[in-house]
PDB file of C-alpha atoms in Angstrom:
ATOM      1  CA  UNK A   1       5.595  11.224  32.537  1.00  0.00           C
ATOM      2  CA  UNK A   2       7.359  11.766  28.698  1.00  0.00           C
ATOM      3  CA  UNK A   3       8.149  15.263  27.826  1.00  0.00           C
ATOM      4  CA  UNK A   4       6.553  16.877  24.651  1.00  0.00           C
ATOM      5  CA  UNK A   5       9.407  15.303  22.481  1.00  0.00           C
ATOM      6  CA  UNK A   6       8.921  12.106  23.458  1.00  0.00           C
ATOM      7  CA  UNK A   7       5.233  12.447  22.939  1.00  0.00           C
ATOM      8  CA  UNK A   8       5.915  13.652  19.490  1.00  0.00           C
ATOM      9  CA  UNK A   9       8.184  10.941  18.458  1.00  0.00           C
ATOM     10  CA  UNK A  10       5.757   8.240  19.930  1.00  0.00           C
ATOM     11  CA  UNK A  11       2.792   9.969  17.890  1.00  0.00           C
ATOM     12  CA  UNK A  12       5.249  10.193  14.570  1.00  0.00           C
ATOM     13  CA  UNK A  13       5.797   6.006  15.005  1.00  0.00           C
ATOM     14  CA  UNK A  14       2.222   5.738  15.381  1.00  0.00           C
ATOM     15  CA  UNK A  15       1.267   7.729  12.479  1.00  0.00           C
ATOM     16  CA  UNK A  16       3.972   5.902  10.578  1.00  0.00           C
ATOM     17  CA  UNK A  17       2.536   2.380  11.389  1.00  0.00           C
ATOM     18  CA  UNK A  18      -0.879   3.181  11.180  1.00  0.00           C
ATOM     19  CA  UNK A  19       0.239   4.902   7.284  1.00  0.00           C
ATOM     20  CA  UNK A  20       2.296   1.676   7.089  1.00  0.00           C
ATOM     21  CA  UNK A  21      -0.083  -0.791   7.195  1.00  0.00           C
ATOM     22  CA  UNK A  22      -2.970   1.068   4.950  1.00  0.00           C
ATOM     23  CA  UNK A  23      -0.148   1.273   2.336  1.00  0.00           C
ATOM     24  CA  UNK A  24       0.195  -2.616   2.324  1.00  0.00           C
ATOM     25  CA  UNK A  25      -3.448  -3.084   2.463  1.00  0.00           C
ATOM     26  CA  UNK A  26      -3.426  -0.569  -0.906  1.00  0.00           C
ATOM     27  CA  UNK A  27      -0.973  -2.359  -2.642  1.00  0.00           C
ATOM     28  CA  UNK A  28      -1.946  -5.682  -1.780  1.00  0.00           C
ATOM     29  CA  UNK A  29      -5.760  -5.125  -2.465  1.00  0.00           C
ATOM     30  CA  UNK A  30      -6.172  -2.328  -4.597  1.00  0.00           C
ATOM     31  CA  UNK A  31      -2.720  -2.476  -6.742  1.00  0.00           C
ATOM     32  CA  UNK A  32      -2.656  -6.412  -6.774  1.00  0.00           C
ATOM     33  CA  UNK A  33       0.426  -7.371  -5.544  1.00  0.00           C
ATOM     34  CA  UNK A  34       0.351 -10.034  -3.580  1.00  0.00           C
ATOM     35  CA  UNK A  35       2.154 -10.456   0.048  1.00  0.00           C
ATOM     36  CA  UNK A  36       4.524 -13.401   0.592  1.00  0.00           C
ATOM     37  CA  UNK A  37       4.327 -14.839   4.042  1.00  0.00           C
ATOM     38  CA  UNK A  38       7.466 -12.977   5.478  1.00  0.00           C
ATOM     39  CA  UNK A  39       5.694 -10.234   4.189  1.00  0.00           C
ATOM     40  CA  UNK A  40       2.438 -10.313   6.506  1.00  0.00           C
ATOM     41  CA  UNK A  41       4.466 -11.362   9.249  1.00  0.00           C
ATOM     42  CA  UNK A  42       6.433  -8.264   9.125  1.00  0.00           C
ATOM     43  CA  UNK A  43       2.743  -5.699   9.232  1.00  0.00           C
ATOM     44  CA  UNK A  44       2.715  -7.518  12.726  1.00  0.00           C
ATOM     45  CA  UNK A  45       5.369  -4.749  14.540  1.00  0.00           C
ATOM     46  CA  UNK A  46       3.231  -1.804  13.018  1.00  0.00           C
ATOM     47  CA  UNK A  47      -0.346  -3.165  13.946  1.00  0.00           C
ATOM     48  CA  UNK A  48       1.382  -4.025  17.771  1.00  0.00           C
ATOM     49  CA  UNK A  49       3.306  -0.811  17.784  1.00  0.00           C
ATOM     50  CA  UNK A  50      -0.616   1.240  17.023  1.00  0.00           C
ATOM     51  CA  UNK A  51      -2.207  -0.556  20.414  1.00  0.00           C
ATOM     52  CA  UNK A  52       1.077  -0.195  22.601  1.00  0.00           C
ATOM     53  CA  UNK A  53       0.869   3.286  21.858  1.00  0.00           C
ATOM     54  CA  UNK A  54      -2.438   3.637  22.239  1.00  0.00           C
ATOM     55  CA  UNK A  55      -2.176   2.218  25.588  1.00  0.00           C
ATOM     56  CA  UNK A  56       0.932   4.395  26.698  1.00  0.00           C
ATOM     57  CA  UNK A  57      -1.483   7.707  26.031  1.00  0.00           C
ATOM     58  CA  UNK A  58      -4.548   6.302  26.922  1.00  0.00           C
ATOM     59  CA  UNK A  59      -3.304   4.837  30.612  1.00  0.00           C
ATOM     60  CA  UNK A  60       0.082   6.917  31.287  1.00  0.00           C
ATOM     61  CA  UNK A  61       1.168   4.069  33.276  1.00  0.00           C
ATOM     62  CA  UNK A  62       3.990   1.940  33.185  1.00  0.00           C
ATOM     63  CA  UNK A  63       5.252   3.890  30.467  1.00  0.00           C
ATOM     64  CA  UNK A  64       9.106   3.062  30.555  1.00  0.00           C
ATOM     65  CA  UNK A  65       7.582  -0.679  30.045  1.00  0.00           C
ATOM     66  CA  UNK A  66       5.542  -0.179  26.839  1.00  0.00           C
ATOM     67  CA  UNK A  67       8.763   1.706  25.270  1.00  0.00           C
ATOM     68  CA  UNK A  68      10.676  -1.407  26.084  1.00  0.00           C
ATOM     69  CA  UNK A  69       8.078  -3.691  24.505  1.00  0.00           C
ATOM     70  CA  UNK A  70       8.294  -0.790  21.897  1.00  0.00           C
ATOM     71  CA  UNK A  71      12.187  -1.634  21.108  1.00  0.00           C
ATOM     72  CA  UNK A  72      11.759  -5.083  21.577  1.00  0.00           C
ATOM     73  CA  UNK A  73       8.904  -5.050  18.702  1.00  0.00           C
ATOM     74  CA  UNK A  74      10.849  -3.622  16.604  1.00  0.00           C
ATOM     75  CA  UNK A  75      13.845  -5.470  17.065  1.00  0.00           C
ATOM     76  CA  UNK A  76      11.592  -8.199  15.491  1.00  0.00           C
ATOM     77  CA  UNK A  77      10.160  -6.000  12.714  1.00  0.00           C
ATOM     78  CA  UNK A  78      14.363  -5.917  12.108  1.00  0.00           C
ATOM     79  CA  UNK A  79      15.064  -9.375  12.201  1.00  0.00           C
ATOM     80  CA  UNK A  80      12.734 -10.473   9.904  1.00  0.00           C
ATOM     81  CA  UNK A  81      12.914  -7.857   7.938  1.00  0.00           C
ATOM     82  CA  UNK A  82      16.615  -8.715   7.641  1.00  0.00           C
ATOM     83  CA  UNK A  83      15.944 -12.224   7.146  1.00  0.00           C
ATOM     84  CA  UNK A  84      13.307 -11.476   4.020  1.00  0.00           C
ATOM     85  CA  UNK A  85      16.086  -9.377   2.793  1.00  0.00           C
ATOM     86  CA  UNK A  86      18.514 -12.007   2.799  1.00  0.00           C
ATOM     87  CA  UNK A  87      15.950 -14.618   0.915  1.00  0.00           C
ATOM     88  CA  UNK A  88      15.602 -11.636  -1.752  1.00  0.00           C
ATOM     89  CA  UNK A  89      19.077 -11.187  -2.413  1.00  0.00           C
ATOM     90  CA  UNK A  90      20.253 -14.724  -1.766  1.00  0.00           C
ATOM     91  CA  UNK A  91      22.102 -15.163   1.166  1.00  0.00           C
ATOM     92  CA  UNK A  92      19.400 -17.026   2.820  1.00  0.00           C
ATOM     93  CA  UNK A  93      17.417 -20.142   1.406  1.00  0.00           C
ATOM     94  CA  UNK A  94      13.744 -19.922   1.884  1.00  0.00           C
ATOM     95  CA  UNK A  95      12.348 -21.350   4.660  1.00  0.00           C
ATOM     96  CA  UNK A  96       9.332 -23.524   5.380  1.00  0.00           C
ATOM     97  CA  UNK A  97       7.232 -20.469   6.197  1.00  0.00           C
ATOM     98  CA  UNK A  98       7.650 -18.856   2.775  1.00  0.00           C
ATOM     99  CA  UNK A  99       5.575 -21.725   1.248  1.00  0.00           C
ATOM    100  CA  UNK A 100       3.042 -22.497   4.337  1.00  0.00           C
ATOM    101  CA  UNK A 101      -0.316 -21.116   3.414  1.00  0.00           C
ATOM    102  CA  UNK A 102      -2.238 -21.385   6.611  1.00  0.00           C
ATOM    103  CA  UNK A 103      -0.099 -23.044   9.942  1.00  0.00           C
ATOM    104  CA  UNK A 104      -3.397 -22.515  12.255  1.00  0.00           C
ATOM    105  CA  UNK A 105      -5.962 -24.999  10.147  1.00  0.00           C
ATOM    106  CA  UNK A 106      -5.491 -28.849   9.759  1.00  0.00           C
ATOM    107  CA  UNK A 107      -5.196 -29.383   6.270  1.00  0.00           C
ATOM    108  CA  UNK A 108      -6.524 -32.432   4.377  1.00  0.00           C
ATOM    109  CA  UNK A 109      -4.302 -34.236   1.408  1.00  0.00           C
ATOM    110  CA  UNK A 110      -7.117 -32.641  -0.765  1.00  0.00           C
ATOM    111  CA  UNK A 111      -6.114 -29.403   0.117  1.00  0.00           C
ATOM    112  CA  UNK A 112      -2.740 -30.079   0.289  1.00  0.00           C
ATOM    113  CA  UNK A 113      -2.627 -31.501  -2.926  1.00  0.00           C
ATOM    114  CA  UNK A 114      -4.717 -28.192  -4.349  1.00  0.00           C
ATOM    115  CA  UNK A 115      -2.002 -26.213  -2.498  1.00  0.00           C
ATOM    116  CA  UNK A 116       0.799 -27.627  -4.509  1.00  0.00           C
ATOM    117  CA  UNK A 117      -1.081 -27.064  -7.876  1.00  0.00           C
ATOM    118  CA  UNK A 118      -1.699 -23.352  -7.085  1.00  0.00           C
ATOM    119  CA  UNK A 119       1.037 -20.418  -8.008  1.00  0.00           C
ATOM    120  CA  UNK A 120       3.137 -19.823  -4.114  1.00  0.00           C
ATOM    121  CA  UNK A 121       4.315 -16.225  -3.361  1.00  0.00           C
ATOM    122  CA  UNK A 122       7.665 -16.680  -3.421  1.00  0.00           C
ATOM    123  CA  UNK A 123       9.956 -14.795  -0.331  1.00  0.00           C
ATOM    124  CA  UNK A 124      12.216 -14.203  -2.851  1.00  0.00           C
ATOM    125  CA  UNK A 125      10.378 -12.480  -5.518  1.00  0.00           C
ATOM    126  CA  UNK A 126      10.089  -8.667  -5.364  1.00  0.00           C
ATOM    127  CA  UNK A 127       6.655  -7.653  -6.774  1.00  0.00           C
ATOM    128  CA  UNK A 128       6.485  -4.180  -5.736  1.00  0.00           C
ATOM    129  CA  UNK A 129       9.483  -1.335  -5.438  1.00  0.00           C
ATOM    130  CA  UNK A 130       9.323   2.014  -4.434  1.00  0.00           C
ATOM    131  CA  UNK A 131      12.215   3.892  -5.959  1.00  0.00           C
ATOM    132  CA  UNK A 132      14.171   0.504  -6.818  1.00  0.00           C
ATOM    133  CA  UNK A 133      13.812  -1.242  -3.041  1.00  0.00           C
ATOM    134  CA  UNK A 134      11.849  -3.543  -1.908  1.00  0.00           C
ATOM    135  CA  UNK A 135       9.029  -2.730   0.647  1.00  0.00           C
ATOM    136  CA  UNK A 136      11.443  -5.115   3.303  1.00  0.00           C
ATOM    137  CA  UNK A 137      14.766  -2.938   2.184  1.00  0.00           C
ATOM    138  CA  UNK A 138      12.731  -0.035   3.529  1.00  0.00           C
ATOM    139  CA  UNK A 139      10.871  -1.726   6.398  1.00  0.00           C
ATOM    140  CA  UNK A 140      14.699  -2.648   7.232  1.00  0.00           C
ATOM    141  CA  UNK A 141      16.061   0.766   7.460  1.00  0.00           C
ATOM    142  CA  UNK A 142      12.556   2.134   9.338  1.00  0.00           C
ATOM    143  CA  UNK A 143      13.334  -0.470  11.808  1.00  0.00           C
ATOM    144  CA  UNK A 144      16.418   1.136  12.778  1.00  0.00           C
ATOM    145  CA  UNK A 145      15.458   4.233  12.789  1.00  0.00           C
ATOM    146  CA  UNK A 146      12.180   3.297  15.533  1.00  0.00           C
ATOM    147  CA  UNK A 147      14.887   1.403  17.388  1.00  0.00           C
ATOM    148  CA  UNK A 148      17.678   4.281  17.671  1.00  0.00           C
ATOM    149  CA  UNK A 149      14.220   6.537  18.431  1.00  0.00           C
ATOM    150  CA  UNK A 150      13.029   4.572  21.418  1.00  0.00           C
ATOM    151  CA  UNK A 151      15.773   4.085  22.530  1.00  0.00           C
ATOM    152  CA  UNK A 152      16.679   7.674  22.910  1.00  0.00           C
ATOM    153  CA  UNK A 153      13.093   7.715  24.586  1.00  0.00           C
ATOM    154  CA  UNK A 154      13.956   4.631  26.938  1.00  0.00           C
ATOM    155  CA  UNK A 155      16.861   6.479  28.043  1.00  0.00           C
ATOM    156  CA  UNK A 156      15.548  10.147  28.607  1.00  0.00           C
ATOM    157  CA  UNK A 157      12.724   8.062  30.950  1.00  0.00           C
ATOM    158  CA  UNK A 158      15.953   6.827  32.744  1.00  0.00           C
ATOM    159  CA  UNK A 159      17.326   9.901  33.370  1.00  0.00           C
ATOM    160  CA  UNK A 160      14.239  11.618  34.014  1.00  0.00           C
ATOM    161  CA  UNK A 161      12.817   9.424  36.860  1.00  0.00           C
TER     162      UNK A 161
END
């Protein structure tokens, strides 16, 4: 079993994700700004990170797993958050997933066509800063941090067993 520190640090990420992803929601719905595609895909790690944790209180099993799946989520959140940041700044072209509206539904030349016509989120645009960086410069450096964090936790569990 985690020690209180570890317990508090797991809580902390999971207050952070859940704050996280109702900040996105804000600015997305309430503020207007609207998500490009990199930028959804990088609210997956928090909304994964709020049900791993969950599960590591609610079943105090298998814990030293769900902290690895933990790091390894978060490694993720980093790479793409990296990856955005490189599109923003220009070191990396846009890929096919910045302009792909929906990959799950078949789309008809109708729609595709409709597609085209309509203004695209851009990966590269920056609608929304928070003291001059981008929500994906911050979601880059929170990354770490989690990462360095569980880590610390992954290797206390070591030591500990």
């Amino acid at each position: 079993m985690f020690n209180l520190k570890a317990e508090f640090y797991l809580k902390i990420i999971f207050l952070f994700s859940f704050i996280a992803l109702i900040s996105a929601f804000f600015i997305e719905h309430v503020l207007g700004h609207q998500p490009c595609n990199l930028c959804l895909i990088e609210r997956i790690p928090y909304g994964l990170s709020i049900m791993i944790i969950i599960v590591i209180f609610l079943t105090k099993k298998n814990q030293k797993f769900f902290v690895l799946l933990l790091i390894f989520t978060f490694i993720f959140s980093f790479a793409i958050s990296f990856y955005h940041f490189g599109i923003e700044q220009g070191f990396f072209q846009e890929s096919y997933v910045c302009g792909v509206k929906s990959l799950t539904e078949t789309i008809t030349k109708e729609d595709l066509l409709k597609q085209l016509s309509e203004k695209t989120i851009s990966c590269k645009d920056v609608t929304f800063r928070i003291f001059g960086l981008s929500l994906t410069s911050i979601n880059i450096v929170i990354s770490l941090l989690f990462i360095i964090t569980l880590l610390k936790i992954f290797k206390k569990y070591e030591k500990n067993k």
